[in-house]
């Protein structure tokens, strides 16, 4: 191969992101007639997750696909993924981020030395509890809920009277088991393989606390070094891998939910009235966001 | 890859501090690979900033406070009072003290240093051989990472997404068993040395000494109890150890507040040396990963299509080699992401494997060129690093045999299953 | 001279204080969570910053006291004169490494200012602030090494004394 690109990500090879990344590498090889090789480093073996965006910006690695929340640290617009109760379904999120909104987020990475390529999906973010399902904000009152650092999600938890707790994912299982935390806000696709289902009792579906996804981006200089033919090949490969990712996403969510249900988890679907109550509260969170995010929210609601 | 190794080896040989020789090699590699110069400082910063490494300086500080406040001394007194009067009892006291301290502290270097700084002068003064004493304590110090809490197991759990408490549980019995085996070895050698034992004490005196040390004796129960009941996480337990030790020192053991800054400074100095080595060693392992060296080695190993038992043996040989040149945390960080799928495919339980790996890493801390326990014990005993290494060799053999037994003895897997 | 004394004094105390701050932050987080059901994201990050500051601010103290872990293989077998030359060479080599670190750290801060990234969570800290420690560490290490080279050149062979006895190990 003329060019070797390093793709670093933190997920296991078997997770949906790992599989999509592997497929991307194969497709790039195919569509550039072997002139571009993508070397995949899964499991965070090359650079730590928190370092990925930086490493790609300076060209230490060429391609990355971190959780969208990491992009919030350089551009708060990416908080759109974690505006609670904004998305009605995983499918809607896929549609929104393959459209104009996704494109504008990706193109804004340009000023940071990155070429935004695509948004890959993971799963919807739901509230999981040990005990009563989170059917109304009141249920969470006084609960300690583990959440990955995210301002809008922490704000909604606080507004419903819960305490947002941040702790490393590996510590959550025991913390739940011992009642140090009583709930988590996460995706079923994360909860299932982490076997949190064993220590959680309910999952509340119907209102999305956010959308789990990844931003695929490439170092701009690495991109510009490719010949026009190679760029076209990479673009084609990205499009096809992304399409595969989207087609797998819903299937993957269904499998994870089934695994959780088989493990004895009660999955509760919210009634329209309950969704409305959550949305009312969420609106007070949206109201505190920047004007640009508010504009995006308005657009998505339409 | 050869460039990195050469610069590092050359630097160390010339007498450059280990951390800075690694840094030199890191800059060399980044320069050679044409990477942007900021990546070195960025990498150092990010490595040190990870929450799992935070527990290292904490455990070192806790050990320092326990030592300076006389708490370690009290702990050793208790063990000595109960068993020190037997012939050959003193070395056994040392091993039990190390094992007990290991249940408070997650770092092998801090454990070896804490017990070593009290026990090494004591044992030598009583007439035990210098090589035996130093070798015993430098090697037993490895229990610090096997008996929970354990920093490398915390890192292993973070990399493999396995519950850290499950790993801790799995490591408990093997840790206690290895401590027992080292006790037996210490007893046999100690008995033959012909050194006079401590005077036998009356029950009353024993109880008095025990009561005297009750604060330290309770510590493992607070630390491990807190972790297993989920009040604090394994990483956070290191901070609890510090606060508890500080409270004990100031409120129970008469340490004056104005003596505290000196403890802080001293702990910070030790922690800085160890953490700098770890961070800089991570640069070295970045170079290896980036050049796909571990991938190539594992692929080479896989190509033999080994049976499960052969694969385990091959991996352990590989880790002994890696453990010579790399720091324990680097070993876990670079190998596990690559190895995890291999283990799963071969039907090896990653929890069992964690225990085998950590026992293996007990060898890593006492093998040159990078062995933290060698450095630390050399520093407190004044014995050159190479001599400390020679002194540990017989004990390294014991640990290696124990590792083999854990892998192949029938029924050993029950030991690894935790409770 | 007063400035030098102040620098010595600061170097000795500041690392320990940052370490204590890190411990207290993590402890506060546990107490707030377990005792009061309050969670503030970002405390852990602050504690990690404190610990990193402690490491890099103490690193130069180790250079000054010559307490960094090293393997004295060669310097013990060669004649004293050669050992002196070797020590001088090593110090100059280290000076080069620390200058690289200074430059690398400077570029890192510049990069963070351009990238404009900050910690995620309730406590939001722009990354360039904690990262300032990298060029500062490079600078301190450079200065201490220069000082050591200066002493070496003035003290001659007598200055090449291993000082492991001073080593503050727990
Ligand atoms: Na331990
Ligand atoms: Na070693």
mmCIF file of C-alpha atoms in Angstrom, chain A residues 11-14 41-45, chain B residues 156 159-160 162 289 292-302 306 308 310-320 322 330-358 360-361:
data_model
loop_
_atom_site.group_PDB
_atom_site.id
_atom_site.type_symbol
_atom_site.label_atom_id
_atom_site.label_comp_id
_atom_site.label_asym_id
_atom_site.label_seq_id
_atom_site.Cartn_x
_atom_site.Cartn_y
_atom_site.Cartn_z
ATOM 1 C CA UNK A 11 -14.283 -0.277 21.722
ATOM 2 C CA UNK A 12 -13.729 -4.047 21.676
ATOM 3 C CA UNK A 13 -13.388 -5.574 18.211
ATOM 4 C CA UNK A 14 -16.696 -7.367 18.711
ATOM 5 C CA UNK A 41 -6.086 -0.400 16.734
ATOM 6 C CA UNK A 42 -9.129 -1.363 18.817
ATOM 7 C CA UNK A 43 -9.591 -1.412 22.586
ATOM 8 C CA UNK A 44 -7.761 1.863 23.224
ATOM 9 C CA UNK A 45 -4.431 0.094 22.803
ATOM 10 C CA UNK B 156 -6.823 -4.690 34.072
ATOM 11 C CA UNK B 159 -9.071 -2.250 30.065
ATOM 12 C CA UNK B 160 -11.100 -5.458 29.889
ATOM 13 C CA UNK B 162 -14.401 -6.740 33.996
ATOM 14 C CA UNK B 289 2.201 -0.760 19.824
ATOM 15 C CA UNK B 292 2.657 -3.452 16.007
ATOM 16 C CA UNK B 293 5.359 -5.371 17.849
ATOM 17 C CA UNK B 294 3.022 -7.040 20.370
ATOM 18 C CA UNK B 295 0.581 -7.870 17.541
ATOM 19 C CA UNK B 296 3.347 -9.518 15.581
ATOM 20 C CA UNK B 297 4.482 -11.496 18.607
ATOM 21 C CA UNK B 298 0.979 -12.707 19.465
ATOM 22 C CA UNK B 299 0.310 -13.569 15.822
ATOM 23 C CA UNK B 300 3.560 -15.485 15.720
ATOM 24 C CA UNK B 301 2.460 -17.350 18.830
ATOM 25 C CA UNK B 302 -0.999 -18.025 17.393
ATOM 26 C CA UNK B 306 -1.309 -24.367 20.198
ATOM 27 C CA UNK B 308 -4.896 -24.394 25.422
ATOM 28 C CA UNK B 310 0.588 -24.730 25.398
ATOM 29 C CA UNK B 311 -0.895 -21.338 24.633
ATOM 30 C CA UNK B 312 -0.965 -20.459 28.339
ATOM 31 C CA UNK B 313 2.639 -21.533 28.716
ATOM 32 C CA UNK B 314 3.662 -19.521 25.657
ATOM 33 C CA UNK B 315 1.841 -16.453 26.929
ATOM 34 C CA UNK B 316 3.452 -16.718 30.346
ATOM 35 C CA UNK B 317 6.903 -16.976 28.764
ATOM 36 C CA UNK B 318 6.062 -13.947 26.677
ATOM 37 C CA UNK B 319 4.976 -12.005 29.763
ATOM 38 C CA UNK B 320 8.126 -12.867 31.656
ATOM 39 C CA UNK B 322 7.824 -8.342 28.503
ATOM 40 C CA UNK B 330 2.367 -0.721 30.633
ATOM 41 C CA UNK B 331 2.313 -4.477 30.171
ATOM 42 C CA UNK B 332 -1.374 -4.641 31.062
ATOM 43 C CA UNK B 333 -2.218 -1.596 28.968
ATOM 44 C CA UNK B 334 -0.555 -2.781 25.777
ATOM 45 C CA UNK B 335 -1.210 -6.486 25.898
ATOM 46 C CA UNK B 336 -4.751 -6.891 27.180
ATOM 47 C CA UNK B 337 -6.660 -5.087 24.412
ATOM 48 C CA UNK B 338 -4.893 -7.335 21.877
ATOM 49 C CA UNK B 339 -4.995 -10.456 23.984
ATOM 50 C CA UNK B 340 -8.599 -10.374 25.210
ATOM 51 C CA UNK B 341 -10.110 -11.682 21.938
ATOM 52 C CA UNK B 342 -7.398 -14.365 21.810
ATOM 53 C CA UNK B 343 -8.265 -15.539 25.330
ATOM 54 C CA UNK B 344 -11.961 -15.609 24.584
ATOM 55 C CA UNK B 345 -11.358 -17.630 21.447
ATOM 56 C CA UNK B 346 -9.182 -20.137 23.336
ATOM 57 C CA UNK B 347 -11.758 -20.506 26.090
ATOM 58 C CA UNK B 348 -9.544 -19.007 28.783
ATOM 59 C CA UNK B 349 -11.470 -17.140 31.475
ATOM 60 C CA UNK B 350 -10.090 -13.574 31.554
ATOM 61 C CA UNK B 351 -10.656 -13.453 35.330
ATOM 62 C CA UNK B 352 -8.444 -16.519 35.865
ATOM 63 C CA UNK B 353 -5.969 -15.124 33.408
ATOM 64 C CA UNK B 354 -5.810 -11.871 35.377
ATOM 65 C CA UNK B 355 -4.524 -13.760 38.414
ATOM 66 C CA UNK B 356 -1.921 -15.652 36.367
ATOM 67 C CA UNK B 357 -0.812 -12.405 34.775
ATOM 68 C CA UNK B 358 -0.432 -10.664 38.126
ATOM 69 C CA UNK B 360 3.736 -13.275 36.502
ATOM 70 C CA UNK B 361 4.056 -9.539 37.076
#
